Amino acid sequence: MKSVLYLTQLMRDRVKGRRLFFISILFLVLLNFPVLSIFNKGGVVAGVPVLYVYMMLVWLACIMAIGLFVERKQIRKPKTKV
């Protein structure tokens, strides 16, 4: 019984690891040069350059997404009716 619980936990950790890797790659792309150059146009939002607003919002979204995936207690599985 103990080995079954260990394997279940191991599978959950692998799924979390894959999701965190995907999130990391996504935010690496969002904070890389080609995407940043789109927002480096010289506009301002409430007196703050658009590039800075974009970087802060992406950074905040990254922290929130990682927090949601790490703190999730259980991976939801779809219920199938037979």
Coordinates of N, CA, C and O in Angstrom, one line a residue:
M1 N 0.8 -1.2 0.0 CA 0.0 0.0 0.0 C 0.9 1.3 0.0 O 0.5 2.2 -0.7
K2 N 1.9 1.2 0.8 CA 2.8 2.4 0.8 C 3.5 2.7 -0.5 O 3.6 3.8 -0.9
S3 N 3.8 1.6 -1.2 CA 4.5 1.9 -2.5 C 3.5 2.5 -3.5 O 3.9 3.2 -4.4
V4 N 2.2 2.1 -3.4 CA 1.2 2.7 -4.3 C 1.1 4.2 -4.1 O 1.0 5.0 -5.0
L5 N 1.0 4.6 -2.8 CA 1.0 6.0 -2.5 C 2.2 6.8 -2.9 O 2.1 7.9 -3.4
Y6 N 3.3 6.1 -2.8 CA 4.6 6.7 -3.3 C 4.6 7.0 -4.8 O 4.9 8.0 -5.2
L7 N 4.1 6.0 -5.5 CA 4.0 6.1 -7.0 C 3.0 7.2 -7.4 O 3.3 7.9 -8.3
T8 N 1.9 7.2 -6.7 CA 0.9 8.3 -7.0 C 1.5 9.7 -6.8 O 1.4 10.6 -7.6
Q9 N 2.2 9.8 -5.7 CA 2.9 11.1 -5.4 C 4.0 11.4 -6.4 O 4.1 12.6 -6.8
L10 N 4.7 10.4 -6.8 CA 5.7 10.6 -7.8 C 5.1 11.1 -9.1 O 5.7 12.0 -9.8
M11 N 4.0 10.5 -9.5 CA 3.4 10.9 -10.8 C 2.9 12.3 -10.7 O 3.0 13.1 -11.6
R12 N 2.3 12.7 -9.5 CA 1.8 14.1 -9.4 C 3.0 15.1 -9.4 O 2.9 16.1 -10.0
D13 N 4.1 14.7 -8.9 CA 5.3 15.6 -8.9 C 5.8 15.7 -10.3 O 6.3 16.8 -10.7
R14 N 5.8 14.7 -11.1 CA 6.2 14.7 -12.5 C 5.3 15.7 -13.3 O 5.8 16.5 -14.1
V15 N 4.0 15.5 -13.1 CA 3.1 16.4 -13.8 C 3.3 17.9 -13.4 O 3.3 18.8 -14.3
K16 N 3.5 18.1 -12.1 CA 3.8 19.5 -11.7 C 5.0 20.0 -12.3 O 5.1 21.2 -12.7
G17 N 6.0 19.2 -12.3 CA 7.3 19.6 -12.9 C 7.2 19.9 -14.4 O 7.8 20.9 -14.8
R18 N 6.4 19.2 -15.1 CA 6.2 19.5 -16.5 C 5.5 20.8 -16.7 O 5.8 21.6 -17.6
R19 N 4.5 21.0 -15.9 CA 3.7 22.3 -16.0 C 4.6 23.5 -15.6 O 4.5 24.5 -16.2
L20 N 5.4 23.3 -14.5 CA 6.3 24.4 -14.2 C 7.3 24.7 -15.2 O 7.7 25.8 -15.5
F21 N 7.8 23.7 -15.9 CA 8.7 23.8 -17.0 C 8.1 24.6 -18.1 O 8.6 25.5 -18.7
F22 N 6.8 24.2 -18.5 CA 6.1 24.9 -19.5 C 5.9 26.4 -19.2 O 6.1 27.3 -20.0
I23 N 5.5 26.7 -17.9 CA 5.3 28.0 -17.5 C 6.6 28.8 -17.6 O 6.6 30.0 -18.1
S24 N 7.7 28.2 -17.2 CA 9.0 28.9 -17.3 C 9.4 29.2 -18.7 O 9.8 30.3 -19.0
I25 N 9.2 28.3 -19.6 CA 9.5 28.5 -21.0 C 8.6 29.6 -21.6 O 9.0 30.5 -22.3
L26 N 7.3 29.6 -21.2 CA 6.4 30.6 -21.7 C 6.8 32.0 -21.3 O 6.9 32.9 -22.1
F27 N 7.1 32.2 -20.0 CA 7.5 33.5 -19.5 C 8.9 33.9 -20.0 O 9.2 35.1 -20.1
L28 N 9.8 32.9 -20.3 CA 11.1 33.2 -20.9 C 10.8 33.8 -22.3 O 11.5 34.8 -22.6
V29 N 9.9 33.3 -23.0 CA 9.6 33.8 -24.3 C 9.0 35.2 -24.2 O 9.3 36.1 -25.0
L30 N 8.1 35.4 -23.3 CA 7.4 36.7 -23.1 C 8.3 37.8 -22.7 O 8.1 39.0 -22.9
L31 N 9.4 37.4 -22.0 CA 10.4 38.4 -21.5 C 11.7 38.4 -22.4 O 12.7 38.9 -21.9
N32 N 11.6 38.0 -23.6 CA 12.7 37.9 -24.5 C 12.6 39.1 -25.5 O 11.6 39.7 -25.7
F33 N 13.7 39.3 -26.2 CA 13.8 40.5 -27.1 C 12.7 40.7 -28.1 O 12.1 41.8 -28.1
P34 N 12.4 39.8 -28.9 CA 11.4 40.1 -29.9 C 10.0 40.6 -29.4 O 9.4 41.5 -29.9
V35 N 9.6 40.0 -28.3 CA 8.3 40.4 -27.7 C 8.5 41.7 -27.0 O 7.6 42.6 -27.0
L36 N 9.6 41.9 -26.3 CA 9.8 43.2 -25.6 C 9.9 44.3 -26.6 O 9.5 45.5 -26.2
S37 N 10.4 44.1 -27.7 CA 10.5 45.2 -28.7 C 9.2 45.7 -29.2 O 9.0 46.8 -29.6
I38 N 8.2 44.8 -29.1 CA 6.8 45.3 -29.5 C 6.3 46.4 -28.5 O 5.7 47.3 -28.9
F39 N 6.7 46.3 -27.2 CA 6.2 47.2 -26.2 C 7.1 48.4 -26.0 O 6.8 49.3 -25.2
N40 N 8.3 48.4 -26.7 CA 9.2 49.5 -26.5 C 9.0 50.5 -27.6 O 9.9 50.8 -28.4
K41 N 7.8 51.2 -27.6 CA 7.5 52.1 -28.6 C 7.5 53.6 -28.1 O 7.2 54.5 -28.8
G42 N 7.7 53.8 -26.8 CA 7.7 55.1 -26.3 C 6.4 55.6 -25.7 O 6.4 56.8 -25.3
G43 N 5.4 54.8 -25.7 CA 4.1 55.3 -25.1 C 4.2 55.2 -23.6 O 5.1 54.6 -23.0
V44 N 3.2 55.9 -23.0 CA 3.1 55.9 -21.5 C 1.7 55.5 -21.0 O 0.7 55.8 -21.7
V45 N 1.7 54.8 -19.9 CA 0.4 54.5 -19.3 C 0.5 55.1 -17.8 O 1.3 54.6 -17.0
A46 N -0.3 56.1 -17.6 CA -0.4 56.7 -16.3 C 1.0 57.3 -15.9 O 1.5 57.2 -14.8
G47 N 1.8 57.7 -16.9 CA 3.1 58.3 -16.7 C 4.2 57.3 -16.6 O 5.4 57.7 -16.4
V48 N 3.9 56.0 -16.8 CA 4.9 55.0 -16.7 C 5.1 54.4 -18.2 O 4.1 54.1 -18.8
P49 N 6.3 54.2 -18.6 CA 6.5 53.7 -20.0 C 5.8 52.3 -20.1 O 5.8 51.5 -19.2
V50 N 5.3 52.1 -21.3 CA 4.5 50.8 -21.6 C 5.4 49.6 -21.4 O 4.9 48.6 -20.9
L51 N 6.7 49.7 -21.7 CA 7.6 48.6 -21.6 C 7.7 48.2 -20.1 O 7.6 47.0 -19.8
Y52 N 7.8 49.1 -19.2 CA 7.9 48.8 -17.8 C 6.6 48.2 -17.3 O 6.6 47.3 -16.5
V53 N 5.4 48.7 -17.7 CA 4.1 48.2 -17.3 C 4.0 46.7 -17.8 O 3.6 45.8 -17.0
Y54 N 4.4 46.5 -19.0 CA 4.3 45.1 -19.6 C 5.2 44.2 -18.8 O 4.8 43.1 -18.4
M55 N 6.4 44.6 -18.5 CA 7.3 43.7 -17.8 C 6.8 43.4 -16.4 O 6.9 42.3 -15.9
M56 N 6.3 44.4 -15.7 CA 5.8 44.2 -14.3 C 4.5 43.3 -14.4 O 4.4 42.4 -13.5
L57 N 3.7 43.4 -15.4 CA 2.5 42.6 -15.4 C 2.8 41.2 -15.8 O 2.2 40.2 -15.2
V58 N 3.8 41.0 -16.7 CA 4.2 39.6 -17.0 C 4.9 38.9 -15.8 O 4.6 37.8 -15.5
W59 N 5.7 39.7 -15.1 CA 6.4 39.2 -13.9 C 5.3 38.8 -12.8 O 5.4 37.7 -12.2
L60 N 4.3 39.6 -12.6 CA 3.3 39.3 -11.7 C 2.5 38.1 -12.1 O 2.2 37.2 -11.3
A61 N 2.2 38.0 -13.4 CA 1.5 36.8 -13.9 C 2.3 35.5 -13.7 O 1.7 34.5 -13.4
C62 N 3.6 35.7 -13.9 CA 4.5 34.5 -13.7 C 4.5 34.0 -12.2 O 4.3 32.8 -12.0
I63 N 4.6 34.9 -11.3 CA 4.6 34.6 -9.9 C 3.2 34.0 -9.5 O 3.2 33.0 -8.8
M64 N 2.1 34.6 -10.0 CA 0.8 34.0 -9.7 C 0.6 32.6 -10.3 O 0.1 31.7 -9.6
A65 N 1.0 32.4 -11.5 CA 0.8 31.1 -12.2 C 1.7 30.0 -11.5 O 1.2 28.9 -11.2
I66 N 2.9 30.3 -11.1 CA 3.7 29.4 -10.4 C 3.1 29.1 -9.0 O 3.1 27.9 -8.6
G67 N 2.7 30.1 -8.3 CA 2.0 29.9 -7.0 C 0.8 29.0 -7.1 O 0.6 28.2 -6.3
L68 N 0.0 29.2 -8.1 CA -1.2 28.4 -8.3 C -0.9 27.0 -8.5 O -1.5 26.1 -8.0
F69 N 0.1 26.7 -9.4 CA 0.4 25.3 -9.7 C 1.1 24.6 -8.5 O 1.0 23.4 -8.3
V70 N 2.0 25.4 -7.8 CA 2.7 24.7 -6.7 C 1.8 24.5 -5.5 O 1.8 23.4 -4.9
E71 N 0.8 25.4 -5.2 CA 0.0 25.2 -4.1 C -1.3 24.3 -4.4 O -2.0 24.1 -3.4
R72 N -1.5 23.9 -5.6 CA -2.6 23.1 -5.9 C -2.4 21.8 -5.2 O -1.4 21.1 -5.3
K73 N -3.5 21.4 -4.5 CA -3.4 20.2 -3.6 C -3.5 18.9 -4.5 O -2.8 17.9 -4.2
Q74 N -4.4 18.9 -5.4 CA -4.6 17.7 -6.2 C -4.8 18.0 -7.6 O -5.4 19.0 -8.0
I75 N -4.4 17.1 -8.5 CA -4.6 17.2 -9.9 C -6.0 16.7 -10.2 O -6.3 15.5 -9.9
R76 N -6.8 17.5 -10.8 CA -8.2 17.1 -11.1 C -8.2 16.1 -12.3 O -7.6 16.4 -13.3
K77 N -8.9 15.1 -12.1 CA -9.1 14.1 -13.2 C -10.6 14.1 -13.6 O -11.4 14.2 -12.8
P78 N -10.8 14.1 -14.9 CA -12.2 14.1 -15.4 C -12.9 12.8 -15.0 O -12.3 11.7 -15.0
K79 N -14.1 13.0 -14.5 CA -14.9 11.8 -14.1 C -15.5 11.2 -15.4 O -16.1 11.9 -16.2
T80 N -15.4 9.9 -15.5 CA -16.0 9.3 -16.7 C -17.1 8.3 -16.2 O -16.9 7.6 -15.2
K81 N -18.2 8.4 -16.9 CA -19.3 7.5 -16.5 C -19.3 6.3 -17.5 O -19.1 6.5 -18.7
V82 N -19.4 5.2 -16.9 CA -19.4 3.9 -17.7 C -20.8 3.3 -17.7 O -21.5 3.3 -16.9

